[in-house]
Amino acid sequence: MTRRRNERALVRPHVVTGGRAHPTRNVFDLVTLVIFNGDLPRRSGGTTPQAPRQPLSTAGLSPEKLRIIELCRGGALSVVEIAGHLGLPVGVTKVLLSDLVDDGHLTTRAGSADGRQSRVRLLQEVLDGLRARL
């Protein structure tokens, strides 16, 4: 008997999350930025050089979690972007992200829903400034 395409889609998210439907923390919306902790600036107190950070172990992480870490090493991504790259539903992605935040691999920052509009406005101001100078 051949497997129907929809059967795999119904089972896989359940398996990926270990049967959990909700994240352990509720800090994720669609535009929450997710950052790999290795990319964060290190705090130093005083003038003594800071000891190098010990890398967190990725042993035992699922392929999906390893893929999330790899995606976030390239820079901050929103929850919805990560879900798109993984090809997983946003709810499943939130569960995986929650696990990685709990384990210390990732951190989050509140995203800006009107960030695109702000960027467009900034670009328009730059363009207007350049036109005024030329």
PDB file of C-alpha atoms in Angstrom:
ATOM      1  CA  MET A   1       0.000   0.000   0.000  1.00  0.00           C
ATOM      2  CA  THR A   2       1.396   3.366  -0.931  1.00  0.00           C
ATOM      3  CA  ARG A   3       1.385   6.244   1.458  1.00  0.00           C
ATOM      4  CA  ARG A   4      -0.740   9.215   0.577  1.00  0.00           C
ATOM      5  CA  ARG A   5       1.020  12.554   0.673  1.00  0.00           C
ATOM      6  CA  ASN A   6      -1.338  13.974   3.323  1.00  0.00           C
ATOM      7  CA  GLU A   7      -0.736  11.075   5.720  1.00  0.00           C
ATOM      8  CA  ARG A   8       2.917  11.997   6.068  1.00  0.00           C
ATOM      9  CA  ALA A   9       2.053  15.643   6.675  1.00  0.00           C
ATOM     10  CA  LEU A  10      -0.370  14.702   9.456  1.00  0.00           C
ATOM     11  CA  VAL A  11       2.058  12.466  11.319  1.00  0.00           C
ATOM     12  CA  ARG A  12       5.332  14.293  10.895  1.00  0.00           C
ATOM     13  CA  PRO A  13       4.656  17.449  12.956  1.00  0.00           C
ATOM     14  CA  HIS A  14       3.492  15.279  15.842  1.00  0.00           C
ATOM     15  CA  VAL A  15       6.696  13.258  15.656  1.00  0.00           C
ATOM     16  CA  VAL A  16       8.949  16.316  15.237  1.00  0.00           C
ATOM     17  CA  THR A  17       7.656  17.901  18.450  1.00  0.00           C
ATOM     18  CA  GLY A  18       7.621  14.706  20.476  1.00  0.00           C
ATOM     19  CA  GLY A  19       3.844  14.861  20.685  1.00  0.00           C
ATOM     20  CA  ARG A  20       3.728  18.379  22.131  1.00  0.00           C
ATOM     21  CA  ALA A  21       1.348  20.906  20.646  1.00  0.00           C
ATOM     22  CA  HIS A  22       2.381  23.993  22.638  1.00  0.00           C
ATOM     23  CA  PRO A  23       5.757  25.615  23.331  1.00  0.00           C
ATOM     24  CA  THR A  24       7.063  25.773  26.907  1.00  0.00           C
ATOM     25  CA  ARG A  25       7.136  29.547  26.660  1.00  0.00           C
ATOM     26  CA  ASN A  26       4.790  31.946  24.935  1.00  0.00           C
ATOM     27  CA  VAL A  27       7.218  34.537  23.614  1.00  0.00           C
ATOM     28  CA  PHE A  28       6.890  33.893  19.916  1.00  0.00           C
ATOM     29  CA  ASP A  29       4.735  35.748  17.466  1.00  0.00           C
ATOM     30  CA  LEU A  30       5.247  35.691  13.710  1.00  0.00           C
ATOM     31  CA  VAL A  31       7.744  38.562  13.702  1.00  0.00           C
ATOM     32  CA  THR A  32       9.726  37.617  16.816  1.00  0.00           C
ATOM     33  CA  LEU A  33      13.396  37.642  15.856  1.00  0.00           C
ATOM     34  CA  VAL A  34      15.392  34.538  16.706  1.00  0.00           C
ATOM     35  CA  ILE A  35      19.139  34.909  17.234  1.00  0.00           C
ATOM     36  CA  PHE A  36      21.836  32.260  17.606  1.00  0.00           C
ATOM     37  CA  ASN A  37      23.546  32.834  20.955  1.00  0.00           C
ATOM     38  CA  GLY A  38      26.992  32.538  19.401  1.00  0.00           C
ATOM     39  CA  ASP A  39      26.241  35.784  17.534  1.00  0.00           C
ATOM     40  CA  LEU A  40      25.456  37.788  20.660  1.00  0.00           C
ATOM     41  CA  PRO A  41      28.067  40.232  21.964  1.00  0.00           C
ATOM     42  CA  ARG A  42      29.835  38.989  25.050  1.00  0.00           C
ATOM     43  CA  ARG A  43      29.711  41.049  28.206  1.00  0.00           C
ATOM     44  CA  SER A  44      32.989  41.873  29.841  1.00  0.00           C
ATOM     45  CA  GLY A  45      33.450  43.423  33.239  1.00  0.00           C
ATOM     46  CA  GLY A  46      36.462  45.728  33.460  1.00  0.00           C
ATOM     47  CA  THR A  47      39.585  45.448  31.371  1.00  0.00           C
ATOM     48  CA  THR A  48      40.383  41.766  31.801  1.00  0.00           C
ATOM     49  CA  PRO A  49      39.818  39.755  28.652  1.00  0.00           C
ATOM     50  CA  GLN A  50      36.824  37.494  28.805  1.00  0.00           C
ATOM     51  CA  ALA A  51      37.326  33.759  28.657  1.00  0.00           C
ATOM     52  CA  PRO A  52      36.040  32.198  25.443  1.00  0.00           C
ATOM     53  CA  ARG A  53      32.518  30.871  25.651  1.00  0.00           C
ATOM     54  CA  GLN A  54      32.201  27.107  25.716  1.00  0.00           C
ATOM     55  CA  PRO A  55      30.119  25.966  22.765  1.00  0.00           C
ATOM     56  CA  LEU A  56      26.815  24.345  23.631  1.00  0.00           C
ATOM     57  CA  SER A  57      26.528  20.709  22.710  1.00  0.00           C
ATOM     58  CA  THR A  58      24.317  19.927  19.762  1.00  0.00           C
ATOM     59  CA  ALA A  59      24.478  16.198  20.473  1.00  0.00           C
ATOM     60  CA  GLY A  60      21.055  14.638  20.565  1.00  0.00           C
ATOM     61  CA  LEU A  61      19.318  17.471  18.706  1.00  0.00           C
ATOM     62  CA  SER A  62      16.868  16.535  15.977  1.00  0.00           C
ATOM     63  CA  PRO A  63      17.698  17.358  12.349  1.00  0.00           C
ATOM     64  CA  GLU A  64      15.055  20.114  12.438  1.00  0.00           C
ATOM     65  CA  LYS A  65      16.644  21.749  15.490  1.00  0.00           C
ATOM     66  CA  LEU A  66      20.103  21.529  13.921  1.00  0.00           C
ATOM     67  CA  ARG A  67      18.702  23.164  10.769  1.00  0.00           C
ATOM     68  CA  ILE A  68      17.226  26.001  12.864  1.00  0.00           C
ATOM     69  CA  ILE A  69      20.614  26.603  14.497  1.00  0.00           C
ATOM     70  CA  GLU A  70      22.308  26.659  11.084  1.00  0.00           C
ATOM     71  CA  LEU A  71      19.720  29.100   9.731  1.00  0.00           C
ATOM     72  CA  CYS A  72      20.135  31.433  12.705  1.00  0.00           C
ATOM     73  CA  ARG A  73      23.946  31.410  12.501  1.00  0.00           C
ATOM     74  CA  GLY A  74      23.557  33.512   9.369  1.00  0.00           C
ATOM     75  CA  GLY A  75      21.764  36.279  11.281  1.00  0.00           C
ATOM     76  CA  ALA A  76      18.490  37.009  12.991  1.00  0.00           C
ATOM     77  CA  LEU A  77      15.407  35.481  11.402  1.00  0.00           C
ATOM     78  CA  SER A  78      11.738  35.830  12.233  1.00  0.00           C
ATOM     79  CA  VAL A  79       9.692  32.857  13.393  1.00  0.00           C
ATOM     80  CA  VAL A  80       7.724  32.834  10.148  1.00  0.00           C
ATOM     81  CA  GLU A  81      10.929  32.873   8.054  1.00  0.00           C
ATOM     82  CA  ILE A  82      12.291  29.882   9.964  1.00  0.00           C
ATOM     83  CA  ALA A  83       9.005  28.010   9.510  1.00  0.00           C
ATOM     84  CA  GLY A  84       9.163  28.742   5.783  1.00  0.00           C
ATOM     85  CA  HIS A  85      12.738  27.477   5.469  1.00  0.00           C
ATOM     86  CA  LEU A  86      11.863  24.298   7.359  1.00  0.00           C
ATOM     87  CA  GLY A  87       8.595  23.726   5.511  1.00  0.00           C
ATOM     88  CA  LEU A  88       6.860  23.178   8.853  1.00  0.00           C
ATOM     89  CA  PRO A  89       3.753  24.791  10.347  1.00  0.00           C
ATOM     90  CA  VAL A  90       4.422  27.832  12.525  1.00  0.00           C
ATOM     91  CA  GLY A  91       3.018  26.078  15.614  1.00  0.00           C
ATOM     92  CA  VAL A  92       5.479  23.209  15.238  1.00  0.00           C
ATOM     93  CA  THR A  93       8.312  25.666  14.644  1.00  0.00           C
ATOM     94  CA  LYS A  94       7.410  27.520  17.850  1.00  0.00           C
ATOM     95  CA  VAL A  95       7.690  24.283  19.856  1.00  0.00           C
ATOM     96  CA  LEU A  96      11.140  23.591  18.388  1.00  0.00           C
ATOM     97  CA  LEU A  97      12.279  27.177  18.964  1.00  0.00           C
ATOM     98  CA  SER A  98      11.059  27.053  22.541  1.00  0.00           C
ATOM     99  CA  ASP A  99      13.182  23.961  23.184  1.00  0.00           C
ATOM    100  CA  LEU A 100      16.259  25.631  21.692  1.00  0.00           C
ATOM    101  CA  VAL A 101      15.723  28.797  23.754  1.00  0.00           C
ATOM    102  CA  ASP A 102      15.273  26.686  26.905  1.00  0.00           C
ATOM    103  CA  ASP A 103      18.534  24.854  26.130  1.00  0.00           C
ATOM    104  CA  GLY A 104      20.425  28.135  25.626  1.00  0.00           C
ATOM    105  CA  HIS A 105      21.113  27.769  21.903  1.00  0.00           C
ATOM    106  CA  LEU A 106      18.911  30.690  20.840  1.00  0.00           C
ATOM    107  CA  THR A 107      17.550  33.929  22.192  1.00  0.00           C
ATOM    108  CA  THR A 108      14.669  36.095  20.996  1.00  0.00           C
ATOM    109  CA  ARG A 109      13.998  39.761  20.434  1.00  0.00           C
ATOM    110  CA  ALA A 110      10.631  41.347  19.841  1.00  0.00           C
ATOM    111  CA  GLY A 111      10.154  41.989  16.159  1.00  0.00           C
ATOM    112  CA  SER A 112       8.526  45.036  14.687  1.00  0.00           C
ATOM    113  CA  ALA A 113       5.314  44.507  12.778  1.00  0.00           C
ATOM    114  CA  ASP A 114       5.765  47.884  11.096  1.00  0.00           C
ATOM    115  CA  GLY A 115       9.481  47.318  10.408  1.00  0.00           C
ATOM    116  CA  ARG A 116       8.961  47.136   6.656  1.00  0.00           C
ATOM    117  CA  GLN A 117       7.170  50.473   6.627  1.00  0.00           C
ATOM    118  CA  SER A 118       9.991  52.025   8.666  1.00  0.00           C
ATOM    119  CA  ARG A 119      12.588  50.703   6.206  1.00  0.00           C
ATOM    120  CA  VAL A 120      10.646  52.059   3.242  1.00  0.00           C
ATOM    121  CA  ARG A 121      10.403  55.452   4.937  1.00  0.00           C
ATOM    122  CA  LEU A 122      14.145  55.432   5.711  1.00  0.00           C
ATOM    123  CA  LEU A 123      15.021  54.493   2.136  1.00  0.00           C
ATOM    124  CA  GLN A 124      12.761  57.252   0.822  1.00  0.00           C
ATOM    125  CA  GLU A 125      14.500  59.796   3.078  1.00  0.00           C
ATOM    126  CA  VAL A 126      17.919  58.623   1.864  1.00  0.00           C
ATOM    127  CA  LEU A 127      16.778  58.856  -1.751  1.00  0.00           C
ATOM    128  CA  ASP A 128      15.382  62.364  -1.182  1.00  0.00           C
ATOM    129  CA  GLY A 129      18.660  63.402   0.457  1.00  0.00           C
ATOM    130  CA  LEU A 130      20.710  62.068  -2.445  1.00  0.00           C
ATOM    131  CA  ARG A 131      18.505  63.835  -4.978  1.00  0.00           C
ATOM    132  CA  ALA A 132      18.878  67.097  -3.069  1.00  0.00           C
ATOM    133  CA  ARG A 133      22.679  66.831  -3.205  1.00  0.00           C
ATOM    134  CA  LEU A 134      22.843  66.013  -6.923  1.00  0.00           C
TER     135      LEU A 134
END
